[in-house]
PDB file of C-alpha atoms in Angstrom:
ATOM      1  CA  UNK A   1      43.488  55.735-201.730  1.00 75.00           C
ATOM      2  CA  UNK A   2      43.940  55.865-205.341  1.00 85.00           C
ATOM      3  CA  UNK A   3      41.969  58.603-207.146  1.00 89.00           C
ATOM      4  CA  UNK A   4      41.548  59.266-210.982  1.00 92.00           C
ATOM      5  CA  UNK A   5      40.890  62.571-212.015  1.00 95.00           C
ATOM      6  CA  UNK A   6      41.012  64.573-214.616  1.00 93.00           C
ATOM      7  CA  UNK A   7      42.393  68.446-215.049  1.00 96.00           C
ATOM      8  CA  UNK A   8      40.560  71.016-217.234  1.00 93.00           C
ATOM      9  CA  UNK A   9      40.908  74.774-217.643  1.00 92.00           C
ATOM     10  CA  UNK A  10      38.179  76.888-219.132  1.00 88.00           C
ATOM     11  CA  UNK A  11      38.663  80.565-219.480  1.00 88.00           C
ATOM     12  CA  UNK A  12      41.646  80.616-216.978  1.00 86.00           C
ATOM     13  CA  UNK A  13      39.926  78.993-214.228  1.00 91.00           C
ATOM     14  CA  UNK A  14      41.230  75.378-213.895  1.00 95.00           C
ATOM     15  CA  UNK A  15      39.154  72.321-212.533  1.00 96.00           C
ATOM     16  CA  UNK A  16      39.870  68.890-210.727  1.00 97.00           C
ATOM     17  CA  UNK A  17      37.176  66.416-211.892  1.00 98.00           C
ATOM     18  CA  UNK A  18      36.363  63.423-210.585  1.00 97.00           C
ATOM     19  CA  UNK A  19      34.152  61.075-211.743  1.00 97.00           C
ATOM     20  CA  UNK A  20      31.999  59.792-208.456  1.00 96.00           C
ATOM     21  CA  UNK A  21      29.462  57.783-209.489  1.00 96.00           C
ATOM     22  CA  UNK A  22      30.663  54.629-208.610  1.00 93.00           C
ATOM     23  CA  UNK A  23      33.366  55.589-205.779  1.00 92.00           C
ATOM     24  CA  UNK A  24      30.785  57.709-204.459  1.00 94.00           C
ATOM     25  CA  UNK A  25      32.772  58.742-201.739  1.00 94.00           C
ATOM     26  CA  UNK A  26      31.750  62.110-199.352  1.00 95.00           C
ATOM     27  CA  UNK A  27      35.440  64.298-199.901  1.00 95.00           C
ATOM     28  CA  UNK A  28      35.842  66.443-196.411  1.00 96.00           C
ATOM     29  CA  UNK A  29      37.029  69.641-196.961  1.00 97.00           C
ATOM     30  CA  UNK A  30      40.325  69.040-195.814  1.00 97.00           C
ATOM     31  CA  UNK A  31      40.775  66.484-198.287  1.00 96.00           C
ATOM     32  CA  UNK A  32      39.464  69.150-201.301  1.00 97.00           C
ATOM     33  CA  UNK A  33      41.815  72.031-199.639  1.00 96.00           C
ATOM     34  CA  UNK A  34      45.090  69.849-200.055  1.00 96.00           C
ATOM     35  CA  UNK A  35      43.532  68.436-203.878  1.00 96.00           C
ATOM     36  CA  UNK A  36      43.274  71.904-204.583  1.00 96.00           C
ATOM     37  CA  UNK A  37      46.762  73.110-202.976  1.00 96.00           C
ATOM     38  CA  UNK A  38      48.951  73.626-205.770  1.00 95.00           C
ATOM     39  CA  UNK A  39      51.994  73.000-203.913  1.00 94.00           C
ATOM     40  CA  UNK A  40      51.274  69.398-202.237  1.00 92.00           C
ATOM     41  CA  UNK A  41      48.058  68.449-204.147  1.00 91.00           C
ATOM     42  CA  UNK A  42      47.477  68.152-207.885  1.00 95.00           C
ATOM     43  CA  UNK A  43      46.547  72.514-208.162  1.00 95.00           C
ATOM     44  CA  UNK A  44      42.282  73.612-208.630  1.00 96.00           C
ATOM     45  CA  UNK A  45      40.519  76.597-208.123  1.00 96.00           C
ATOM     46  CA  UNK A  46      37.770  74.722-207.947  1.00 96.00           C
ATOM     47  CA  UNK A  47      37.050  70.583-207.585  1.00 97.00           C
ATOM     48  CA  UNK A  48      34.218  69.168-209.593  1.00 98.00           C
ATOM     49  CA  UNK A  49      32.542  66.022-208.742  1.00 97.00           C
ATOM     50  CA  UNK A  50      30.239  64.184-210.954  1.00 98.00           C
ATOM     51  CA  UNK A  51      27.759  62.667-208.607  1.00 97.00           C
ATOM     52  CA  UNK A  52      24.136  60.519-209.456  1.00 97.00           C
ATOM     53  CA  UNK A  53      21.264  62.918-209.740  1.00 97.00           C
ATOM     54  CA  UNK A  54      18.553  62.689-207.108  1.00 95.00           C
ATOM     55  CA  UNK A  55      16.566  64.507-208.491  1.00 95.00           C
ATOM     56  CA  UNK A  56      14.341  62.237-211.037  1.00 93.00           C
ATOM     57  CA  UNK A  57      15.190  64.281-214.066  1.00 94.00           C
ATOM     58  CA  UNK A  58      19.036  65.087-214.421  1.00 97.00           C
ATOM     59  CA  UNK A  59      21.744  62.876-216.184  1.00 98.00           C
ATOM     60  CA  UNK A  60      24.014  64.416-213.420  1.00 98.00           C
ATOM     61  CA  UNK A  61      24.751  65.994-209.964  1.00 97.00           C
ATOM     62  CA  UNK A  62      27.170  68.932-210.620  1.00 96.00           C
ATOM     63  CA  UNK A  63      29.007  69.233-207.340  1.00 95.00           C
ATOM     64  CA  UNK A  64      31.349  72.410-206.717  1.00 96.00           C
ATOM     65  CA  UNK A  65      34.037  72.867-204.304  1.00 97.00           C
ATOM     66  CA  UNK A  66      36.067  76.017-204.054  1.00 97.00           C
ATOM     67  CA  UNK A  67      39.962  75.696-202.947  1.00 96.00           C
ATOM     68  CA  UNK A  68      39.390  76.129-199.667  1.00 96.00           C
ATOM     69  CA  UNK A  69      36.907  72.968-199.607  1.00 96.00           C
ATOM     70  CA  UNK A  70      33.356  75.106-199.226  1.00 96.00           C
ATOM     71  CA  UNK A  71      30.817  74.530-201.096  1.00 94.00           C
ATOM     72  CA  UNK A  72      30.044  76.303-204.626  1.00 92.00           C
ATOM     73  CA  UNK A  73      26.965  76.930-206.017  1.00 82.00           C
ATOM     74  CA  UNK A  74      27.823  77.500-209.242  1.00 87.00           C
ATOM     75  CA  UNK A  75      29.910  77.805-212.274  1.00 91.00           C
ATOM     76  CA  UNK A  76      29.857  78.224-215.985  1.00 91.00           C
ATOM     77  CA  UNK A  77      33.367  78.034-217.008  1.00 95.00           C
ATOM     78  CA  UNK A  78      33.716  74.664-214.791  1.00 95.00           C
ATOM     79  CA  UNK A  79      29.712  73.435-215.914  1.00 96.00           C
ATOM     80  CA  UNK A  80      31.343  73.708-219.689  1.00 96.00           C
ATOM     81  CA  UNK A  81      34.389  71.491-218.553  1.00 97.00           C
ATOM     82  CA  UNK A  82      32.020  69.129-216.458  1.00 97.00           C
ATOM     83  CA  UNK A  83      30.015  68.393-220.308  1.00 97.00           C
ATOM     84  CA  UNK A  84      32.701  67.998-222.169  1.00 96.00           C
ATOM     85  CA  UNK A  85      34.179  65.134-219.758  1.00 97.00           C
ATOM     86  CA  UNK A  86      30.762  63.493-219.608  1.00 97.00           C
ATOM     87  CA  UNK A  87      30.497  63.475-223.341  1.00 96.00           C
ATOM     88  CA  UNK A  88      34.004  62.360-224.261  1.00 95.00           C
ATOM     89  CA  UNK A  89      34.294  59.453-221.142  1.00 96.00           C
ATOM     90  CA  UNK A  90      30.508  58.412-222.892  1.00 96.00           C
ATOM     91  CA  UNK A  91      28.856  58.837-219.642  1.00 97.00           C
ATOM     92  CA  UNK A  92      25.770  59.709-221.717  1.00 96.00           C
ATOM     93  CA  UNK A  93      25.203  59.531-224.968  1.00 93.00           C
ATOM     94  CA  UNK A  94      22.172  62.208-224.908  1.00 94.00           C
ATOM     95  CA  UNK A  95      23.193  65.356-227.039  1.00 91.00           C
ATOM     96  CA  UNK A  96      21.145  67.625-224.269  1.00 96.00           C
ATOM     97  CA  UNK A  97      22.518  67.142-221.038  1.00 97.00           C
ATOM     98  CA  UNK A  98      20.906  67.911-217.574  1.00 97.00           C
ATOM     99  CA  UNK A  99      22.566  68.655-214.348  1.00 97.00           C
ATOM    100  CA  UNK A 100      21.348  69.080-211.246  1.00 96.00           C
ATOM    101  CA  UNK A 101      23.006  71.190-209.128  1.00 94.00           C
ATOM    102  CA  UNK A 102      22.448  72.963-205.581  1.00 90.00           C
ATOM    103  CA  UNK A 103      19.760  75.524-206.502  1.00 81.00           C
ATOM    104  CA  UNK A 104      18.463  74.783-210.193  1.00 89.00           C
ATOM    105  CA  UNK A 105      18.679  72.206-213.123  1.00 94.00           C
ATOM    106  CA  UNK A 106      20.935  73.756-215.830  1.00 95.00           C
ATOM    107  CA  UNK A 107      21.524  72.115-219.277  1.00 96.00           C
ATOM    108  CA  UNK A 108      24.687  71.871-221.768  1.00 96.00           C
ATOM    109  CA  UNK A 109      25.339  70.785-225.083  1.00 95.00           C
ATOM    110  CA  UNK A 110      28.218  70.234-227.831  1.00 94.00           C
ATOM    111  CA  UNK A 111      27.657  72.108-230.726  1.00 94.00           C
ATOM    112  CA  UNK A 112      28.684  71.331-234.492  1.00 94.00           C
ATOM    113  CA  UNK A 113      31.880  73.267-234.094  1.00 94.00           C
ATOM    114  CA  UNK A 114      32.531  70.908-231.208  1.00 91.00           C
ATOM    115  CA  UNK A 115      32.329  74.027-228.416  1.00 93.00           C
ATOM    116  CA  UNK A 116      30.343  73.365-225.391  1.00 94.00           C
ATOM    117  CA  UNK A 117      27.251  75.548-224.416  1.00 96.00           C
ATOM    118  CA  UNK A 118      25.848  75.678-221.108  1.00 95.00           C
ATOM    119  CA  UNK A 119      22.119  77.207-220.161  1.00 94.00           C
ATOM    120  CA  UNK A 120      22.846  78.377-216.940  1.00 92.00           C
ATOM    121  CA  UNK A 121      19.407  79.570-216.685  1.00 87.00           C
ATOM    122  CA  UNK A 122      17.283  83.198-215.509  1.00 86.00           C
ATOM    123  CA  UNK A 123      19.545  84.362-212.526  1.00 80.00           C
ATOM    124  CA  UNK A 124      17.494  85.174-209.482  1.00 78.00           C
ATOM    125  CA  UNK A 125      18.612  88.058-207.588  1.00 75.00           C
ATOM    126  CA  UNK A 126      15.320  89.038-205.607  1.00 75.00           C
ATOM    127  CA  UNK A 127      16.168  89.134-202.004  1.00 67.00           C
ATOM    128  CA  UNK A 128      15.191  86.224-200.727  1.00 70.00           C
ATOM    129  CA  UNK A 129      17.463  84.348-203.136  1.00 73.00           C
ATOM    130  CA  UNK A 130      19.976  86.307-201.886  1.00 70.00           C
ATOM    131  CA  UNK A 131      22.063  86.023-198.874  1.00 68.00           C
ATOM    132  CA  UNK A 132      20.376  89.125-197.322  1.00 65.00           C
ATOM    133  CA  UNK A 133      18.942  89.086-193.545  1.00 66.00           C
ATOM    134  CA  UNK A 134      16.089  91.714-194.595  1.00 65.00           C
ATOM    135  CA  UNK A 135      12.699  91.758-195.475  1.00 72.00           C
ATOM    136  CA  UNK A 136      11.729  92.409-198.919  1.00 71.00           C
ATOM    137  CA  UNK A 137      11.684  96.524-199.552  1.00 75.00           C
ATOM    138  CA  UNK A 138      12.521  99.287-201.764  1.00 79.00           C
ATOM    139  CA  UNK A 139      15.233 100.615-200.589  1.00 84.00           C
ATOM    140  CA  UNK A 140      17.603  99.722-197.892  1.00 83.00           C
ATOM    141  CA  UNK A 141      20.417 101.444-195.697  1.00 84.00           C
ATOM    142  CA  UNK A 142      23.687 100.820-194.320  1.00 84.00           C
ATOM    143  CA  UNK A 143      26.257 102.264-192.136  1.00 87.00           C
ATOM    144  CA  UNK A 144      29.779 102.150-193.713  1.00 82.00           C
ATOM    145  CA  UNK A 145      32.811 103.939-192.537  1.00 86.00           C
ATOM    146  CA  UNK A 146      30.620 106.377-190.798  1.00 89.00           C
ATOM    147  CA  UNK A 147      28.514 107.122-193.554  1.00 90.00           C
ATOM    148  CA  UNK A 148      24.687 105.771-194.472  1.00 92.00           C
ATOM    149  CA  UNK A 149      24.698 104.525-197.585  1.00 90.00           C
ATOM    150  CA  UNK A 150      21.608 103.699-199.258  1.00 87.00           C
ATOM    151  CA  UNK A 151      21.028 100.909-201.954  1.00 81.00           C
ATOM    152  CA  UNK A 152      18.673  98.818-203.258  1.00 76.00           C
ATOM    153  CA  UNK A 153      18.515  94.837-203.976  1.00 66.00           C
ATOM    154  CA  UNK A 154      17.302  94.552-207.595  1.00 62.00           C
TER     155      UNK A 154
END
């Protein structure tokens, strides 16, 4: 299969993008591993895919893939890249973009010195937003290197 793409670097992280929305095809994660394998493939840390919102309100779907072909759920350095492309292929010709993504609609912009800015939004690190098996609490404990160690999830 044939496959344009384009390569970006922001900040020292690099990017594969690919513009999906008409291939639309569902990449397996063996096929983003050897994309991303900078030996055999073209060379990512991460692959970006620009997919059709489903959403109702985004210009975009902001898909992530790390290296290793699992599933990202976000990125700023790679979310400034992902604008930039969209606004210099004229995949939109809004001056706010939208992009949905796996947990929240973030929004990006050119400015007048032509540098892209990216809202990526409030962060949410209560517990349940968290990967964290707990209930909700204070304080929690945990038993490392036979020690208990308390913390708390703020």
């Amino acid at each position: 299969m044939k496959l344009a793409f384009s390569k970006m670097h922001g900040l020292g992280n690099d990017f594969v993008i690919i513009n999906n929305l008409e291939l639309r095809h569902v990449f397996s994660a063996d096929e983003i591993s050897y994309l991303a394998d900078r030996k055999f493939g073209i060379g990512c840390d991460q692959l970006l895919l620009i997919d059709p919102a489903s959403d109702g309100v985004s210009d975009f779907f902001y898909r992530i893939y790390n290296s290793d072909g699992s599933i990202a759920g976000q990125c700023g350095n790679g979310a400034r890249c992902f604008i930039r492309y969209v606004l210099e292929r004229g995949l939109t010709d809004k001056t706010v973009i939208q992009l949905q993504t796996l947990g929240r609609v973030i929004t990006g912009q050119r400015l007048a010195d032509g540098e892209i800015e990216v809202d990526m939004g409030v962060p949410d690190f209560t517990p349940r937003a968290l990967p964290f098996k707990h209930e909700p609490a204070i304080e929690y404990q945990l038993d490392f290197n036979g020690q208990t160690v308390q913390f708390a999830a703020l």
